[in-house]
PDB file of C-alpha atoms in Angstrom:
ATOM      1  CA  UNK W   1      77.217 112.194 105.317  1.00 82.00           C
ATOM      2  CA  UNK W   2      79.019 110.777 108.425  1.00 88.00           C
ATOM      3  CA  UNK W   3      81.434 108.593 106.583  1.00 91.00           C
ATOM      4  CA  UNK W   4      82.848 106.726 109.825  1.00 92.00           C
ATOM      5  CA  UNK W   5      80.890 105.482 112.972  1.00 94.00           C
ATOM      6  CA  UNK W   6      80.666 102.356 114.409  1.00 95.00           C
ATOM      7  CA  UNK W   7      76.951 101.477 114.953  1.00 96.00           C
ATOM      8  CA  UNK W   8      77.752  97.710 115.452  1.00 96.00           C
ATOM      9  CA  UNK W   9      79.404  99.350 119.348  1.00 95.00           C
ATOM     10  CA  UNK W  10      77.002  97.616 121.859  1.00 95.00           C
ATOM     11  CA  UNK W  11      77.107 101.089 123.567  1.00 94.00           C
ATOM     12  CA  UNK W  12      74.482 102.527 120.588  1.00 94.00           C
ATOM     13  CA  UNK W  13      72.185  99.458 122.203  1.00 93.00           C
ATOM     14  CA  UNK W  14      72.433 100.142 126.207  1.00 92.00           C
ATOM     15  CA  UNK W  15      75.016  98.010 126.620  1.00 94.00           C
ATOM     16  CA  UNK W  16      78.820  99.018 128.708  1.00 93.00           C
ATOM     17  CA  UNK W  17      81.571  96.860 129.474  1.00 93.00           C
ATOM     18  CA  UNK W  18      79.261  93.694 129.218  1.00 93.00           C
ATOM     19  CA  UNK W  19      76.194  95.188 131.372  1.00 94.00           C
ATOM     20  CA  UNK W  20      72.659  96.143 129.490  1.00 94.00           C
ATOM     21  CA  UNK W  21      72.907  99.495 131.179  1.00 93.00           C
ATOM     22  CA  UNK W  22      69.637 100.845 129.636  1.00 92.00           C
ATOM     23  CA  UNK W  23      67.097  99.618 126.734  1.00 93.00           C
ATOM     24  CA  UNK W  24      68.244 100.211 123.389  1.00 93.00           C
ATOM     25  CA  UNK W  25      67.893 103.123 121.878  1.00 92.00           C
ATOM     26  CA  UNK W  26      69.533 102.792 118.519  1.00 94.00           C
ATOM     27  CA  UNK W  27      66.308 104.351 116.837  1.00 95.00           C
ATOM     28  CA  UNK W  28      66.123 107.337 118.667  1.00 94.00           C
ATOM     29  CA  UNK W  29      70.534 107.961 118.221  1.00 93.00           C
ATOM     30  CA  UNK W  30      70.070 107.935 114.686  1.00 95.00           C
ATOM     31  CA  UNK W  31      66.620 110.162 114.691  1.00 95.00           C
ATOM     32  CA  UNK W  32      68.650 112.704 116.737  1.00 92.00           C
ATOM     33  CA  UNK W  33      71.402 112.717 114.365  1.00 92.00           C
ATOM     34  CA  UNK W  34      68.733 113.650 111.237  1.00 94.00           C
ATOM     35  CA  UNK W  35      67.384 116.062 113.465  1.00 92.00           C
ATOM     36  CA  UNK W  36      71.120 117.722 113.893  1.00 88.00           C
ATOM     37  CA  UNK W  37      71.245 117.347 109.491  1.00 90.00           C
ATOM     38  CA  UNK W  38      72.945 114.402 109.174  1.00 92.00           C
ATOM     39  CA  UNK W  39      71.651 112.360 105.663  1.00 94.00           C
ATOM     40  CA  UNK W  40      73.212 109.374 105.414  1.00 96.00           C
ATOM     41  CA  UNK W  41      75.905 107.180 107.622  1.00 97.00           C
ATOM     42  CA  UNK W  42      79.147 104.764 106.683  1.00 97.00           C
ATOM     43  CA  UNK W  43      78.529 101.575 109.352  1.00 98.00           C
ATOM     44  CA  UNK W  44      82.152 100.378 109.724  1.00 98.00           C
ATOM     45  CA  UNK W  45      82.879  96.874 109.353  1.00 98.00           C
ATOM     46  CA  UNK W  46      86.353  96.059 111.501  1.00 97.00           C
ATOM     47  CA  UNK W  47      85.988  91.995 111.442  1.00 98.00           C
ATOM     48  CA  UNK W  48      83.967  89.701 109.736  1.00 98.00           C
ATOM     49  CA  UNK W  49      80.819  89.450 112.287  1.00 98.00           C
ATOM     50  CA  UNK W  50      80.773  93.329 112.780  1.00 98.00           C
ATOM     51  CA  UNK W  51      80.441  93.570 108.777  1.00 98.00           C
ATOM     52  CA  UNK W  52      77.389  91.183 109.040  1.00 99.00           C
ATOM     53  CA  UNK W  53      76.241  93.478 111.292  1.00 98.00           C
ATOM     54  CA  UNK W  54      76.558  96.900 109.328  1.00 98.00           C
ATOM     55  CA  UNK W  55      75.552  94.931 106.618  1.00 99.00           C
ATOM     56  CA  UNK W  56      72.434  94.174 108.432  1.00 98.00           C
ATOM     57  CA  UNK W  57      72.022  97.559 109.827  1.00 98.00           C
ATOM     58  CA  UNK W  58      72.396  98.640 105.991  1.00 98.00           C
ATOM     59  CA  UNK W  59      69.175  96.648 105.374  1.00 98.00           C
ATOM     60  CA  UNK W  60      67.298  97.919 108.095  1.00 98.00           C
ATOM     61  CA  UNK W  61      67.943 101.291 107.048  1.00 98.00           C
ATOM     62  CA  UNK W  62      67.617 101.196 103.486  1.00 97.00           C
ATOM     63  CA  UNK W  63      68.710 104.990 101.638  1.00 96.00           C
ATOM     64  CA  UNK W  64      70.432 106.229 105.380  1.00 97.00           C
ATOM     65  CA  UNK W  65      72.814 103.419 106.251  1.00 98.00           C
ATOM     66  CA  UNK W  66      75.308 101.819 104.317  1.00 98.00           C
ATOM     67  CA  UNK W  67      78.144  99.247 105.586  1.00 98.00           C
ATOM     68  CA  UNK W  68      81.818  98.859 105.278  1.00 98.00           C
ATOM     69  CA  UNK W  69      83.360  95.072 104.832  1.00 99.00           C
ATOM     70  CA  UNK W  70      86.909  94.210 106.137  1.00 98.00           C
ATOM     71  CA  UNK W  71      89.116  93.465 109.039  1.00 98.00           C
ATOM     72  CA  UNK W  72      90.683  96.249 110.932  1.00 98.00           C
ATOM     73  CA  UNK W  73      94.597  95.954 111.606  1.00 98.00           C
ATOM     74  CA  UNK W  74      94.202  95.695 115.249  1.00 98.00           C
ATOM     75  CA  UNK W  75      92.127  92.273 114.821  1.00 98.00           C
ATOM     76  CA  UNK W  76      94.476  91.072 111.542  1.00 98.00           C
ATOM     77  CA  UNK W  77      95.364  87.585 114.449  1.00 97.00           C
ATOM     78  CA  UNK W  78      92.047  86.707 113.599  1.00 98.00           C
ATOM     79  CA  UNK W  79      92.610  85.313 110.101  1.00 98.00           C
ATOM     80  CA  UNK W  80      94.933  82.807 112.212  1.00 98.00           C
ATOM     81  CA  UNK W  81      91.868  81.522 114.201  1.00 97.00           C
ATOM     82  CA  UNK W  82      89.419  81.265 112.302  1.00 97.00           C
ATOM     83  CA  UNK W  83      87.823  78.178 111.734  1.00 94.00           C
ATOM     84  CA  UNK W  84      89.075  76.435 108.579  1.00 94.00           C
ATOM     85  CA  UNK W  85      92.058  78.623 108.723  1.00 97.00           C
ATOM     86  CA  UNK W  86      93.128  82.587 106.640  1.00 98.00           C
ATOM     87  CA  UNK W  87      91.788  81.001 103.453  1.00 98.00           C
ATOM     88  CA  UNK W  88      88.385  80.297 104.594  1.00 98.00           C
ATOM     89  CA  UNK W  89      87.784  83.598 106.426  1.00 98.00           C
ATOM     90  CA  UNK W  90      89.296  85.778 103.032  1.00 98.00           C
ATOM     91  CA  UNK W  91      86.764  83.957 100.864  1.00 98.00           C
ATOM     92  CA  UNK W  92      83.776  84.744 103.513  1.00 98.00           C
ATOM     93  CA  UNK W  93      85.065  88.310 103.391  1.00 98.00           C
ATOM     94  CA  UNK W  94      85.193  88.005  99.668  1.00 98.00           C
ATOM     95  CA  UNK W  95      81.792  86.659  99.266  1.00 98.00           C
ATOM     96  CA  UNK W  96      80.234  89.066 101.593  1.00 99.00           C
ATOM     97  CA  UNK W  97      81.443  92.116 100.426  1.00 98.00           C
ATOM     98  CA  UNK W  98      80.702  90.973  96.848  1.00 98.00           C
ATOM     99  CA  UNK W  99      77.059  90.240  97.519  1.00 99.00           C
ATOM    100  CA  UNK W 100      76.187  93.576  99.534  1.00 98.00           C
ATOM    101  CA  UNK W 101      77.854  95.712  96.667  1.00 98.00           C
ATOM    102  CA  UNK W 102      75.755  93.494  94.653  1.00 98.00           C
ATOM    103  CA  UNK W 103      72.497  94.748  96.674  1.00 98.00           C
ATOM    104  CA  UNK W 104      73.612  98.879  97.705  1.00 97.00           C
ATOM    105  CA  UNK W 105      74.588  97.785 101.289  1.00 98.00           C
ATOM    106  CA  UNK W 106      78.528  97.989 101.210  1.00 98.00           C
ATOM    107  CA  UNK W 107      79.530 100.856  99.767  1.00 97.00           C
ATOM    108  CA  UNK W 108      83.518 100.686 100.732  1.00 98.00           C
ATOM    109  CA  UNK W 109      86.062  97.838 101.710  1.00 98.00           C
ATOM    110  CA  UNK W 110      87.508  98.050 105.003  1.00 97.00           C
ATOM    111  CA  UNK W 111      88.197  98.942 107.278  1.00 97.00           C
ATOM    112  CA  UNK W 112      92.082  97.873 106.225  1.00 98.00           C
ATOM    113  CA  UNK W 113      95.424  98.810 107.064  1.00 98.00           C
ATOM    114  CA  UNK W 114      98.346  98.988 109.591  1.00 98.00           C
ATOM    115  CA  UNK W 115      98.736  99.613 113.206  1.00 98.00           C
ATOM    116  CA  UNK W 116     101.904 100.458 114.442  1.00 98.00           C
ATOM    117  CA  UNK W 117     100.887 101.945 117.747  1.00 96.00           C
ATOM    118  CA  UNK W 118      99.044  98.657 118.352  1.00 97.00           C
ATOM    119  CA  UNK W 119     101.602  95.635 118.106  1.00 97.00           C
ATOM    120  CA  UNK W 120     100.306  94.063 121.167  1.00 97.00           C
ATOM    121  CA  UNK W 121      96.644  93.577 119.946  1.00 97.00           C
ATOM    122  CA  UNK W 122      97.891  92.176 116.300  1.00 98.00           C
ATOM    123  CA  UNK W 123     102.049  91.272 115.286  1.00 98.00           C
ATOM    124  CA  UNK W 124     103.729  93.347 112.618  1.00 98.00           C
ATOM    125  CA  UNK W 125     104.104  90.028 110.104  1.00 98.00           C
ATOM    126  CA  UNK W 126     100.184  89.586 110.600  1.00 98.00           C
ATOM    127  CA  UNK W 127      98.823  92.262 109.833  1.00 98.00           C
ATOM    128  CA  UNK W 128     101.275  93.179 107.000  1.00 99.00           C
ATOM    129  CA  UNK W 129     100.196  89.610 105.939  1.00 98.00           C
ATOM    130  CA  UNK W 130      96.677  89.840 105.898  1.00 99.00           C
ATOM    131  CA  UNK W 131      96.781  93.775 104.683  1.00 98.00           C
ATOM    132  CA  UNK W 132      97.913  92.830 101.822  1.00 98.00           C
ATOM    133  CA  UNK W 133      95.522  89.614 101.383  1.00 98.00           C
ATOM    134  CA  UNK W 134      92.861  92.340 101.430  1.00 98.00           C
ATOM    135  CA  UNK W 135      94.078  93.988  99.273  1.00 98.00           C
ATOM    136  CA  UNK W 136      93.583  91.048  96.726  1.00 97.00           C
ATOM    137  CA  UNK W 137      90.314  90.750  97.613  1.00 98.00           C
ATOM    138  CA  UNK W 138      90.059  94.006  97.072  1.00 98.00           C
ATOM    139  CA  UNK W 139      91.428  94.314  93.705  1.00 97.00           C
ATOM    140  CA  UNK W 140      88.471  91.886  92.576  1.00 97.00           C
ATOM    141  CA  UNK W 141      85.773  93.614  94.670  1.00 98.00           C
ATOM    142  CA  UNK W 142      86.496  96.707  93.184  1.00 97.00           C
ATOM    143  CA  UNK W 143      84.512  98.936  95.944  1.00 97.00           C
ATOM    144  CA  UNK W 144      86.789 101.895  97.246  1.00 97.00           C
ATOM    145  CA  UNK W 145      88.870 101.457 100.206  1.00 98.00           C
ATOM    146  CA  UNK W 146      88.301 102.724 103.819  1.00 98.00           C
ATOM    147  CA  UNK W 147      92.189 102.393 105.394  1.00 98.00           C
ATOM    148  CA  UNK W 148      93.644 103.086 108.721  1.00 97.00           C
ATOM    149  CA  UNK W 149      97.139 104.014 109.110  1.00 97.00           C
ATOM    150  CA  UNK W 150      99.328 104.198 112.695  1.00 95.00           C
ATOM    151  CA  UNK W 151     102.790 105.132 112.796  1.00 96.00           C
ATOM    152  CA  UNK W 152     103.252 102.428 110.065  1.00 97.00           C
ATOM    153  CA  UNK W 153     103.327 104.626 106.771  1.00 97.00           C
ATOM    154  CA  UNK W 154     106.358 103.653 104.677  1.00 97.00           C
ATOM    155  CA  UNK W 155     104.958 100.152 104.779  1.00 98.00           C
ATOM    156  CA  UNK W 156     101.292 101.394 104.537  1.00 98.00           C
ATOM    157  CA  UNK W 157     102.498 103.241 101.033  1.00 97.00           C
ATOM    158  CA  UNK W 158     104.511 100.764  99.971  1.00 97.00           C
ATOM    159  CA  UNK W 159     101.517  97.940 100.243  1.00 97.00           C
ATOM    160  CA  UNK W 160      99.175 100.113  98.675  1.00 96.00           C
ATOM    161  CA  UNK W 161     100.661 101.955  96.221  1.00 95.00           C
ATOM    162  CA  UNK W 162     101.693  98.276  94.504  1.00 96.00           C
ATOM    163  CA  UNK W 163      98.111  97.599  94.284  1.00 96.00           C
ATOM    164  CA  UNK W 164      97.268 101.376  92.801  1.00 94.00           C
ATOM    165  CA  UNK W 165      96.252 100.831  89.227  1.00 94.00           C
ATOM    166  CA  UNK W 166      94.011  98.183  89.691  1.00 96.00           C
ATOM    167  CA  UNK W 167      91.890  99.921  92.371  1.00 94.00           C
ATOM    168  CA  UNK W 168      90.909 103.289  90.692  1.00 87.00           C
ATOM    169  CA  UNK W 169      88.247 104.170  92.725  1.00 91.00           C
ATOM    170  CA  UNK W 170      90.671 104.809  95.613  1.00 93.00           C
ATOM    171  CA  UNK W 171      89.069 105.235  98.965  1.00 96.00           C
ATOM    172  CA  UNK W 172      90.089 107.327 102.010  1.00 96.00           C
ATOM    173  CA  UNK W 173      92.262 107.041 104.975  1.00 98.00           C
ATOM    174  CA  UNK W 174      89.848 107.862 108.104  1.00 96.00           C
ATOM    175  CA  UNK W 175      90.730 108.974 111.598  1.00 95.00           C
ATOM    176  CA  UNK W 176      94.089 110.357 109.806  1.00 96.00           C
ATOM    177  CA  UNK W 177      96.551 111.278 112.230  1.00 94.00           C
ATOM    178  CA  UNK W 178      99.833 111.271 110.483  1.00 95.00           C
ATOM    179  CA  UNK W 179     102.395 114.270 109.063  1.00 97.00           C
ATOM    180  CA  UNK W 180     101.423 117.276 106.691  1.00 97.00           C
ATOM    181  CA  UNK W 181     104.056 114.857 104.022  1.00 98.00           C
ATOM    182  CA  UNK W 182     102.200 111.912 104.673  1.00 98.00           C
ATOM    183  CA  UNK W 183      99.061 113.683 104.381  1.00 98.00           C
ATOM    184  CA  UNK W 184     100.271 114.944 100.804  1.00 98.00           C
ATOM    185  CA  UNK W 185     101.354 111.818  99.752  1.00 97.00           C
ATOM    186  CA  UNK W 186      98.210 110.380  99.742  1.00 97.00           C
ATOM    187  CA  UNK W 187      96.341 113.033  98.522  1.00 97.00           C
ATOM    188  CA  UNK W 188      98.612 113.013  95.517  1.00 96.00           C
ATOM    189  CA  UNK W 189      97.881 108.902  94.830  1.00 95.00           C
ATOM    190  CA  UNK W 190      94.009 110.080  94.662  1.00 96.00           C
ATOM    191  CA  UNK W 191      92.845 109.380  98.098  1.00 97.00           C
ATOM    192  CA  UNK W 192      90.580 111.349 100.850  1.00 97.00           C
ATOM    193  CA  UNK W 193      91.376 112.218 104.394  1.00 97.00           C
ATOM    194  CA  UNK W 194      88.823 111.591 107.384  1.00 96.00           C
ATOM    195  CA  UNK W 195      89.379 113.465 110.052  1.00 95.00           C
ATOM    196  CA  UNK W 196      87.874 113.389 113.522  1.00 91.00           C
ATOM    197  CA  UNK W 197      88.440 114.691 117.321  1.00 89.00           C
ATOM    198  CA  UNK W 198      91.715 111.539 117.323  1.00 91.00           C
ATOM    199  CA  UNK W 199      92.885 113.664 113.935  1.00 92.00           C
ATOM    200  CA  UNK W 200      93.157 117.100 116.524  1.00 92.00           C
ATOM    201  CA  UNK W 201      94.842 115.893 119.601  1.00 88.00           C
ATOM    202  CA  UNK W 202      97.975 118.157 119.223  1.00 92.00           C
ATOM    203  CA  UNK W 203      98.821 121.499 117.679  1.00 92.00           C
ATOM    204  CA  UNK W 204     100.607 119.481 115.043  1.00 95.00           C
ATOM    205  CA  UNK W 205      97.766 117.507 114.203  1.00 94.00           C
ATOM    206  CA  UNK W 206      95.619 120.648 113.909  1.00 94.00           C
ATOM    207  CA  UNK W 207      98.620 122.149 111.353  1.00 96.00           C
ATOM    208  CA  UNK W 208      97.946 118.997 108.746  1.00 95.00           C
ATOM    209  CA  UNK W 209      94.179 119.160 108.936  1.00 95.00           C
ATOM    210  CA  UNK W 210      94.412 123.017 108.094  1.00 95.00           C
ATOM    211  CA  UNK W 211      96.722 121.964 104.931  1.00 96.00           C
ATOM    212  CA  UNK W 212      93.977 119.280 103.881  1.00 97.00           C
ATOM    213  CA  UNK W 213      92.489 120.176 100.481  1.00 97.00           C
ATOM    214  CA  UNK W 214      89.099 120.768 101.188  1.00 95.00           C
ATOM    215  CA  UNK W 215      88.134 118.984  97.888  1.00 96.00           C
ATOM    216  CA  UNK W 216      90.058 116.151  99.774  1.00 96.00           C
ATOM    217  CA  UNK W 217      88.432 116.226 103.159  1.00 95.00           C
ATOM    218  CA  UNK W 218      85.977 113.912 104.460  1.00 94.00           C
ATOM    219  CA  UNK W 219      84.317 114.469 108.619  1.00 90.00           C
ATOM    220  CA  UNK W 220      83.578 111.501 110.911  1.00 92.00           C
ATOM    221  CA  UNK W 221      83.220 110.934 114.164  1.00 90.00           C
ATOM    222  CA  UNK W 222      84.456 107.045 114.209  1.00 89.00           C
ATOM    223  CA  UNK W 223      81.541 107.089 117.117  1.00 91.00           C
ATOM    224  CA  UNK W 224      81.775 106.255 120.195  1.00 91.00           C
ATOM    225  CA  UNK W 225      85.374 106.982 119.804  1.00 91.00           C
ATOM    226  CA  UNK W 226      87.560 109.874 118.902  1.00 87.00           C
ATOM    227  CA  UNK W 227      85.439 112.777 120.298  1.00 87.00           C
ATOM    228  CA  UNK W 228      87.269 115.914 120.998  1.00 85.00           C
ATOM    229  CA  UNK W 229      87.974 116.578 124.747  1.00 88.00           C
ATOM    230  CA  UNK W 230      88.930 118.907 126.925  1.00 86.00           C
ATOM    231  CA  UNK W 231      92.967 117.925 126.726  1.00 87.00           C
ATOM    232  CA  UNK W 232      93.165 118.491 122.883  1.00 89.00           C
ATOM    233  CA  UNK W 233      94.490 121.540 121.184  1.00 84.00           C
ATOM    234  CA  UNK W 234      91.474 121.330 119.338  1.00 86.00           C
ATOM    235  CA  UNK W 235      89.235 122.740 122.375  1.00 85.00           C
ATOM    236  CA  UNK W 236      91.084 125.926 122.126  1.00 87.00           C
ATOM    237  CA  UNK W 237      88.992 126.753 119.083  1.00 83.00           C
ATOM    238  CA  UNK W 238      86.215 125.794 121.195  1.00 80.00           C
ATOM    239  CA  UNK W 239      86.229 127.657 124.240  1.00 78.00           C
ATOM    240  CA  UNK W 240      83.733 130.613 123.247  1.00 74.00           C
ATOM    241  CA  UNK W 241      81.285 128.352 121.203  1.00 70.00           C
ATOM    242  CA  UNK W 242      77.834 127.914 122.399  1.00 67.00           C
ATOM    243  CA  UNK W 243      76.824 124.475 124.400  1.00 67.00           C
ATOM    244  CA  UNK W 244      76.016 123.179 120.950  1.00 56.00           C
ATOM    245  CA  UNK W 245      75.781 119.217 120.161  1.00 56.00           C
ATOM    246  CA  UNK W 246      79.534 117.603 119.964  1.00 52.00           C
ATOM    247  CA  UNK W 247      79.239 116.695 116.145  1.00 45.00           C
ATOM    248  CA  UNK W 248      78.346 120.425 115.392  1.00 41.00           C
ATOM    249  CA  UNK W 249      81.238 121.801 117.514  1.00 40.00           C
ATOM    250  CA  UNK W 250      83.991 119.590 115.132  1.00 40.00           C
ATOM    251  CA  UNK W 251      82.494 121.476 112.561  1.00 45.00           C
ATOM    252  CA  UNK W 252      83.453 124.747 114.213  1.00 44.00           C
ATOM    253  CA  UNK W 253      87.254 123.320 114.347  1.00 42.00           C
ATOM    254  CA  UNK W 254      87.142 122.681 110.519  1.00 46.00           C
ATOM    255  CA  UNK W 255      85.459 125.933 109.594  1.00 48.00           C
ATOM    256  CA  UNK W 256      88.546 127.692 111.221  1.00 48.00           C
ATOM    257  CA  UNK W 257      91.071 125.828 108.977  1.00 47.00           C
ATOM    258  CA  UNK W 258      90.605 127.692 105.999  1.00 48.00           C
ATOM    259  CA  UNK W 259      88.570 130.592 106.964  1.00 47.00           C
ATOM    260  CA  UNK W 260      85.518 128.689 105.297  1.00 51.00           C
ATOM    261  CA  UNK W 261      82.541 126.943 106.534  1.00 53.00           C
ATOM    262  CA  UNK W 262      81.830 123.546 106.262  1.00 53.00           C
ATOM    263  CA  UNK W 263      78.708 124.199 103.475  1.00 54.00           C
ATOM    264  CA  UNK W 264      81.524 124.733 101.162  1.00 56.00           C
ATOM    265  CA  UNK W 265      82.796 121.466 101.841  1.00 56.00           C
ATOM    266  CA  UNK W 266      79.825 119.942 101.641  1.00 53.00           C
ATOM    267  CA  UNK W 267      78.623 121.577  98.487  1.00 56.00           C
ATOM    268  CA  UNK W 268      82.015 120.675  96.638  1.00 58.00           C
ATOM    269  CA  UNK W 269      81.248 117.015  97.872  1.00 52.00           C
ATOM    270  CA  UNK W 270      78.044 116.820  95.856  1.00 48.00           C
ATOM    271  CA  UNK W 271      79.117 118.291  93.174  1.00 55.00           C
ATOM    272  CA  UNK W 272      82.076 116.136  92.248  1.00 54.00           C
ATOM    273  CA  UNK W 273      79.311 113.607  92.676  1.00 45.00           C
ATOM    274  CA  UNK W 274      77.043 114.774  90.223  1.00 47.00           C
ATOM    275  CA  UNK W 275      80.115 115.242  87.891  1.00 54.00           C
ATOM    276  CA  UNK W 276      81.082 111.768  88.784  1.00 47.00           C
ATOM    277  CA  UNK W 277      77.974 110.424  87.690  1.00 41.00           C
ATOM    278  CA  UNK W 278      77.406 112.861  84.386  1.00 48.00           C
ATOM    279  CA  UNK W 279      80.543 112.261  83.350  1.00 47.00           C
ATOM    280  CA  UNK W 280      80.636 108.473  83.794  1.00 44.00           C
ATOM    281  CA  UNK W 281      83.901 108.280  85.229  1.00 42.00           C
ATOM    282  CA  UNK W 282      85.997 108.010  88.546  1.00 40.00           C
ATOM    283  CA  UNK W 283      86.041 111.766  89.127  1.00 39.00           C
ATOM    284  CA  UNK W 284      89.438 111.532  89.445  1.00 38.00           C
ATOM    285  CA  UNK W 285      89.564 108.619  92.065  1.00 37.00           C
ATOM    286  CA  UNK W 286      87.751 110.002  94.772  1.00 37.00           C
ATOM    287  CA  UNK W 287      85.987 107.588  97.185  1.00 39.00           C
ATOM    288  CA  UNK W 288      82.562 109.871  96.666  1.00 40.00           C
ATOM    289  CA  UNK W 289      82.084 108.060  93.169  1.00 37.00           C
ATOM    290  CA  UNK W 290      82.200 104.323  94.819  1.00 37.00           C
ATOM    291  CA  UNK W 291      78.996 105.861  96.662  1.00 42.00           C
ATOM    292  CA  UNK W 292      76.950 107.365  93.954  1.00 39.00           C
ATOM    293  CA  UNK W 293      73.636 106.047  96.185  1.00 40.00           C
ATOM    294  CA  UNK W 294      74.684 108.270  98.682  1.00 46.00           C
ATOM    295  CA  UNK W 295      74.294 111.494  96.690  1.00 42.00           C
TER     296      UNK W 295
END
């Protein structure tokens, strides 16, 4: 499963920088992707119209796509502009994500958090405001949590962790790019770490994904974003590979980290699901149980 890619991009439909560049062909992107063995794919929700929108690719796509409901750190300023003000667009976001967990179309909440890095696209006090508002909302929706963390993780910790018992199906933080510590500290409170080409831009980055559990490791591409490029220290691991497709060449990188392949990861993915579901529990808190459609 591709738990992070952002099919609500206008560039999946022919469109760049405002210009219909070619016709769509959303179909045939997610045909190719099958072909290539991937099952199933996490739509990411980063505001409320682009949750609509995975929501609606979710229904379209019934079994393959599910959608994500939140608003991304970098777009927290909208709360303040909504019409009918923070309250009205926390209750839309509220009522939305309750009705497509309701139906199998939202299968996580978020995609929530803190950008440091960012400041100019969203204020500190906002989106510290409006993280934690989510996290309310959260609380009551009770799907698990799809975070994103920049350069902001005392406060990222300190938010969540005061919100921890009442959300025990925990979640993940995707596109992690933080220290081996930081990466430990949330493994320890229960969560998963998504990694993609962002995750592998220096050889410190490549240290903490090799120290990721792989019980605790999740892949994504956060498409059309964060592939892996020619600058990284990640394409040192790729430099005698075959042409083969970008998503299979990440794989490569990860297969290096602990001198396994990615099947293993994949098989102990589904079968902390099946344990999830046999045993009737949370499976210890992992995000995989809030999915148990996507086994």
């Amino acid at each position: 499963m591709l738990i992070g890619i952002n099919f609500t991009d206008p560039v999946f439909r022919g469109e760049y920088h405002g210009t219909q560049r070619h016709e769509s062909d959303f179909e045939d992107i997610i045909q190719r992707a099958l072909d290539a063995g991937c099952k199933k794919f996490m739509v990411t929700g980063s505001d409320l119209d682009e949750s609509k929108h995975a929501i609606e690719i979710a229904k379209a796509h019934p079994g393959l796509c599910y959608a994500t409901v939140g608003v991304h750190p970098c777009s927290a300023k909208l709360f303040d502009t909504h019409p009918g003000g923070p309250l009205a667009l926390l209750s839309a976001l509220r009522s939305l994500a309750l009705e497509a967990k309701e139906a199998g179309q939202a299968v996580a909440f978020g995609e929530i958090g803190l950008d440091y890095d960012r400041l100019f696209l969203t204020p500190k006090d906002q989106q510290l405001k409006y993280f934690e508002a989510q996290l309310e909302i959260a609380v009551e929706v009770q799907l698990p949590l799809f975070l994103h963390s920049r350069a902001a993780s005392e406060d990222f910790e300190k938010l969540l962790g005061a919100k921890l018992e009442q959300l025990p199906k925990r979640g993940l933080v995707h596109s992690f790019t933080g220290t081996i510590e930081e990466m430990q500290r949330l493994v320890a409170l229960g969560f998963d770490i998504g990694v993609n080409g962002c995750s592998m831009k220096t050889d410190e980055n490549v240290e903490v994904v090799k120290q990721i559990p792989l019980e605790r490791l999740q892949i994504e591409t956060d498409g059309p974003w964060c592939e892996m490029r020619p600058s990284h220290a990640s394409a040192k691991f790729l430099k005698d590979a075959p042409p083969l497709p970008k998503a299979v060449k990440k794989r490569e990188v990860l297969q290096g980290t602990h001198g396994q392949g990615t099947q293993r990861v994949c098989d102990n993915t589904s079968r902390r699901i099946r344990d999830c579901k046999n045993k009737g529990h949370h499976c210890g808190g992992s995000v995989r149980c809030g999915m148990e459609k996507l086994d």
